Amino acid sequence: MPDMDTALKEIMEIDGCIGVALVDHTSGMALGTLGGGKELDLTVAAAGNTDVVRAKLRAMEMLNLSEKIEDILITLDTQYHMIRPLTSRSGKGLFLYVALRRDRANLAMSRHRLRSIENDLDV
């Protein structure tokens, strides 16, 4: 089972990946980041996307939906932003945030690869 650093490196190998963060959605703090740079401030993105996750969880609660969120996709003109809450016991309260260049990424393959890495991740 890969540790956090190894998993982040594997995610960065996804074609078109700009940056990745492992985020605690209770605090909004990034536990680990890789990539980003001038194109994307991952610390700010981690905090901002925490609000997205919280809002979705509140909406699901109000709707009495008991299903789990597989991922949240935000499509921009030039990028895809994926939020994937971790489902393992050790990952409870954490999510992966991944930004991809839309002109280089294959969304279906990216989601498949991210799911595979998440399933093997040991936090």
PDB file of C-alpha atoms in Angstrom:
ATOM      1  CA  MET A   1       0.000   0.000   0.000  1.00  0.00           C
ATOM      2  CA  PRO A   2       1.477   3.327  -1.013  1.00  0.00           C
ATOM      3  CA  ASP A   3       1.874   6.068   1.566  1.00  0.00           C
ATOM      4  CA  MET A   4       0.620   9.605   0.991  1.00  0.00           C
ATOM      5  CA  ASP A   5       3.763  10.878  -0.747  1.00  0.00           C
ATOM      6  CA  THR A   6       3.884   7.920  -3.133  1.00  0.00           C
ATOM      7  CA  ALA A   7       0.172   8.257  -3.910  1.00  0.00           C
ATOM      8  CA  LEU A   8       0.544  11.982  -4.643  1.00  0.00           C
ATOM      9  CA  LYS A   9       3.441  11.233  -7.022  1.00  0.00           C
ATOM     10  CA  GLU A  10       1.356   8.559  -8.792  1.00  0.00           C
ATOM     11  CA  ILE A  11      -1.518  11.020  -9.205  1.00  0.00           C
ATOM     12  CA  MET A  12       0.860  13.620 -10.677  1.00  0.00           C
ATOM     13  CA  GLU A  13       1.696  11.029 -13.376  1.00  0.00           C
ATOM     14  CA  ILE A  14      -1.905  11.161 -14.648  1.00  0.00           C
ATOM     15  CA  ASP A  15      -1.783  12.820 -18.051  1.00  0.00           C
ATOM     16  CA  GLY A  16      -2.559  16.529 -17.768  1.00  0.00           C
ATOM     17  CA  CYS A  17      -2.264  16.704 -13.970  1.00  0.00           C
ATOM     18  CA  ILE A  18      -1.469  20.218 -12.730  1.00  0.00           C
ATOM     19  CA  GLY A  19      -1.534  19.532  -9.006  1.00  0.00           C
ATOM     20  CA  VAL A  20      -2.912  17.340  -6.256  1.00  0.00           C
ATOM     21  CA  ALA A  21      -3.666  17.788  -2.560  1.00  0.00           C
ATOM     22  CA  LEU A  22      -4.776  15.477   0.224  1.00  0.00           C
ATOM     23  CA  VAL A  23      -7.097  17.591   2.352  1.00  0.00           C
ATOM     24  CA  ASP A  24      -8.782  17.293   5.763  1.00  0.00           C
ATOM     25  CA  HIS A  25     -12.314  18.561   5.154  1.00  0.00           C
ATOM     26  CA  THR A  26     -12.943  19.280   8.831  1.00  0.00           C
ATOM     27  CA  SER A  27     -10.122  21.843   9.030  1.00  0.00           C
ATOM     28  CA  GLY A  28      -9.523  22.722   5.377  1.00  0.00           C
ATOM     29  CA  MET A  29      -5.814  22.024   5.795  1.00  0.00           C
ATOM     30  CA  ALA A  30      -3.806  20.285   3.103  1.00  0.00           C
ATOM     31  CA  LEU A  31      -1.953  17.324   4.596  1.00  0.00           C
ATOM     32  CA  GLY A  32       0.152  16.991   1.479  1.00  0.00           C
ATOM     33  CA  THR A  33       0.453  18.698  -1.897  1.00  0.00           C
ATOM     34  CA  LEU A  34       2.371  18.195  -5.104  1.00  0.00           C
ATOM     35  CA  GLY A  35       2.448  20.342  -8.220  1.00  0.00           C
ATOM     36  CA  GLY A  36       0.512  23.571  -8.511  1.00  0.00           C
ATOM     37  CA  GLY A  37       2.845  26.552  -8.640  1.00  0.00           C
ATOM     38  CA  LYS A  38       1.972  29.867 -10.249  1.00  0.00           C
ATOM     39  CA  GLU A  39      -0.882  28.187 -12.146  1.00  0.00           C
ATOM     40  CA  LEU A  40      -2.588  26.937  -9.021  1.00  0.00           C
ATOM     41  CA  ASP A  41      -2.140  27.669  -5.306  1.00  0.00           C
ATOM     42  CA  LEU A  42      -2.970  24.287  -3.802  1.00  0.00           C
ATOM     43  CA  THR A  43      -3.251  25.615  -0.239  1.00  0.00           C
ATOM     44  CA  VAL A  44      -5.951  28.085  -1.280  1.00  0.00           C
ATOM     45  CA  ALA A  45      -7.627  25.445  -3.467  1.00  0.00           C
ATOM     46  CA  ALA A  46      -7.659  22.967  -0.563  1.00  0.00           C
ATOM     47  CA  ALA A  47      -9.386  25.448   1.749  1.00  0.00           C
ATOM     48  CA  GLY A  48     -11.864  26.563  -0.913  1.00  0.00           C
ATOM     49  CA  ASN A  49     -12.811  23.062  -1.960  1.00  0.00           C
ATOM     50  CA  THR A  50     -13.395  22.148   1.671  1.00  0.00           C
ATOM     51  CA  ASP A  51     -16.392  24.493   1.479  1.00  0.00           C
ATOM     52  CA  VAL A  52     -17.601  22.642  -1.632  1.00  0.00           C
ATOM     53  CA  VAL A  53     -17.424  19.278   0.170  1.00  0.00           C
ATOM     54  CA  ARG A  54     -19.156  20.627   3.283  1.00  0.00           C
ATOM     55  CA  ALA A  55     -21.939  22.209   1.214  1.00  0.00           C
ATOM     56  CA  LYS A  56     -22.546  18.982  -0.699  1.00  0.00           C
ATOM     57  CA  LEU A  57     -22.623  16.923   2.497  1.00  0.00           C
ATOM     58  CA  ARG A  58     -25.137  19.381   4.030  1.00  0.00           C
ATOM     59  CA  ALA A  59     -27.324  19.249   0.913  1.00  0.00           C
ATOM     60  CA  MET A  60     -27.272  15.456   0.927  1.00  0.00           C
ATOM     61  CA  GLU A  61     -28.232  15.427   4.598  1.00  0.00           C
ATOM     62  CA  MET A  62     -31.157  17.811   3.961  1.00  0.00           C
ATOM     63  CA  LEU A  63     -32.300  15.555   1.111  1.00  0.00           C
ATOM     64  CA  ASN A  64     -31.954  12.446   3.297  1.00  0.00           C
ATOM     65  CA  LEU A  65     -29.539  10.890   0.807  1.00  0.00           C
ATOM     66  CA  SER A  66     -27.523   8.139   2.433  1.00  0.00           C
ATOM     67  CA  GLU A  67     -25.305   7.418  -0.562  1.00  0.00           C
ATOM     68  CA  LYS A  68     -21.595   8.190  -0.526  1.00  0.00           C
ATOM     69  CA  ILE A  69     -20.045  10.811  -2.776  1.00  0.00           C
ATOM     70  CA  GLU A  70     -17.829   9.095  -5.337  1.00  0.00           C
ATOM     71  CA  ASP A  71     -16.423  12.330  -6.678  1.00  0.00           C
ATOM     72  CA  ILE A  72     -17.309  15.935  -7.409  1.00  0.00           C
ATOM     73  CA  LEU A  73     -16.319  17.322 -10.789  1.00  0.00           C
ATOM     74  CA  ILE A  74     -15.928  21.006 -11.592  1.00  0.00           C
ATOM     75  CA  THR A  75     -15.436  21.724 -15.285  1.00  0.00           C
ATOM     76  CA  LEU A  76     -13.734  24.981 -16.252  1.00  0.00           C
ATOM     77  CA  ASP A  77     -12.865  26.313 -19.709  1.00  0.00           C
ATOM     78  CA  THR A  78      -9.330  24.915 -19.562  1.00  0.00           C
ATOM     79  CA  GLN A  79      -9.303  22.619 -16.520  1.00  0.00           C
ATOM     80  CA  TYR A  80     -11.064  19.823 -14.697  1.00  0.00           C
ATOM     81  CA  HIS A  81     -11.086  19.919 -10.900  1.00  0.00           C
ATOM     82  CA  MET A  82     -11.897  16.615  -9.211  1.00  0.00           C
ATOM     83  CA  ILE A  83     -12.699  16.155  -5.532  1.00  0.00           C
ATOM     84  CA  ARG A  84     -12.698  12.578  -4.294  1.00  0.00           C
ATOM     85  CA  PRO A  85     -13.590  11.868  -0.640  1.00  0.00           C
ATOM     86  CA  LEU A  86     -11.625   8.915   0.722  1.00  0.00           C
ATOM     87  CA  THR A  87     -13.771   5.967   1.726  1.00  0.00           C
ATOM     88  CA  SER A  88     -11.340   3.888   3.784  1.00  0.00           C
ATOM     89  CA  ARG A  89     -11.562   3.921   7.581  1.00  0.00           C
ATOM     90  CA  SER A  90      -8.180   5.611   7.857  1.00  0.00           C
ATOM     91  CA  GLY A  91      -9.181   8.198   5.261  1.00  0.00           C
ATOM     92  CA  LYS A  92     -12.423   9.311   6.900  1.00  0.00           C
ATOM     93  CA  GLY A  93     -12.729  13.094   6.743  1.00  0.00           C
ATOM     94  CA  LEU A  94     -10.137  13.400   3.966  1.00  0.00           C
ATOM     95  CA  PHE A  95     -10.446  14.072   0.260  1.00  0.00           C
ATOM     96  CA  LEU A  96      -8.172  14.142  -2.741  1.00  0.00           C
ATOM     97  CA  TYR A  97      -8.262  17.282  -4.847  1.00  0.00           C
ATOM     98  CA  VAL A  98      -6.853  16.984  -8.357  1.00  0.00           C
ATOM     99  CA  ALA A  99      -6.580  19.673 -11.038  1.00  0.00           C
ATOM    100  CA  LEU A 100      -6.137  18.564 -14.651  1.00  0.00           C
ATOM    101  CA  ARG A 101      -5.469  20.411 -17.892  1.00  0.00           C
ATOM    102  CA  ARG A 102      -8.545  19.865 -19.990  1.00  0.00           C
ATOM    103  CA  ASP A 103      -6.641  19.764 -23.297  1.00  0.00           C
ATOM    104  CA  ARG A 104      -4.403  16.909 -22.103  1.00  0.00           C
ATOM    105  CA  ALA A 105      -6.509  14.891 -19.674  1.00  0.00           C
ATOM    106  CA  ASN A 106      -8.791  11.998 -20.483  1.00  0.00           C
ATOM    107  CA  LEU A 107     -11.478  12.422 -17.834  1.00  0.00           C
ATOM    108  CA  ALA A 108     -12.635   8.797 -17.790  1.00  0.00           C
ATOM    109  CA  MET A 109      -9.085   7.446 -17.544  1.00  0.00           C
ATOM    110  CA  SER A 110      -8.191  10.045 -14.903  1.00  0.00           C
ATOM    111  CA  ARG A 111     -11.154   9.050 -12.743  1.00  0.00           C
ATOM    112  CA  HIS A 112     -10.295   5.364 -13.170  1.00  0.00           C
ATOM    113  CA  ARG A 113      -6.641   5.911 -12.217  1.00  0.00           C
ATOM    114  CA  LEU A 114      -7.550   8.117  -9.252  1.00  0.00           C
ATOM    115  CA  ARG A 115      -9.974   5.472  -7.945  1.00  0.00           C
ATOM    116  CA  SER A 116      -7.279   2.818  -8.228  1.00  0.00           C
ATOM    117  CA  ILE A 117      -4.712   4.925  -6.362  1.00  0.00           C
ATOM    118  CA  GLU A 118      -7.240   5.867  -3.684  1.00  0.00           C
ATOM    119  CA  ASN A 119      -8.178   2.218  -3.097  1.00  0.00           C
ATOM    120  CA  ASP A 120      -4.540   1.368  -2.400  1.00  0.00           C
ATOM    121  CA  LEU A 121      -3.745   4.491  -0.357  1.00  0.00           C
ATOM    122  CA  ASP A 122      -2.710   3.972   3.260  1.00  0.00           C
ATOM    123  CA  VAL A 123      -3.181   7.193   5.221  1.00  0.00           C
TER     124      VAL A 123
END
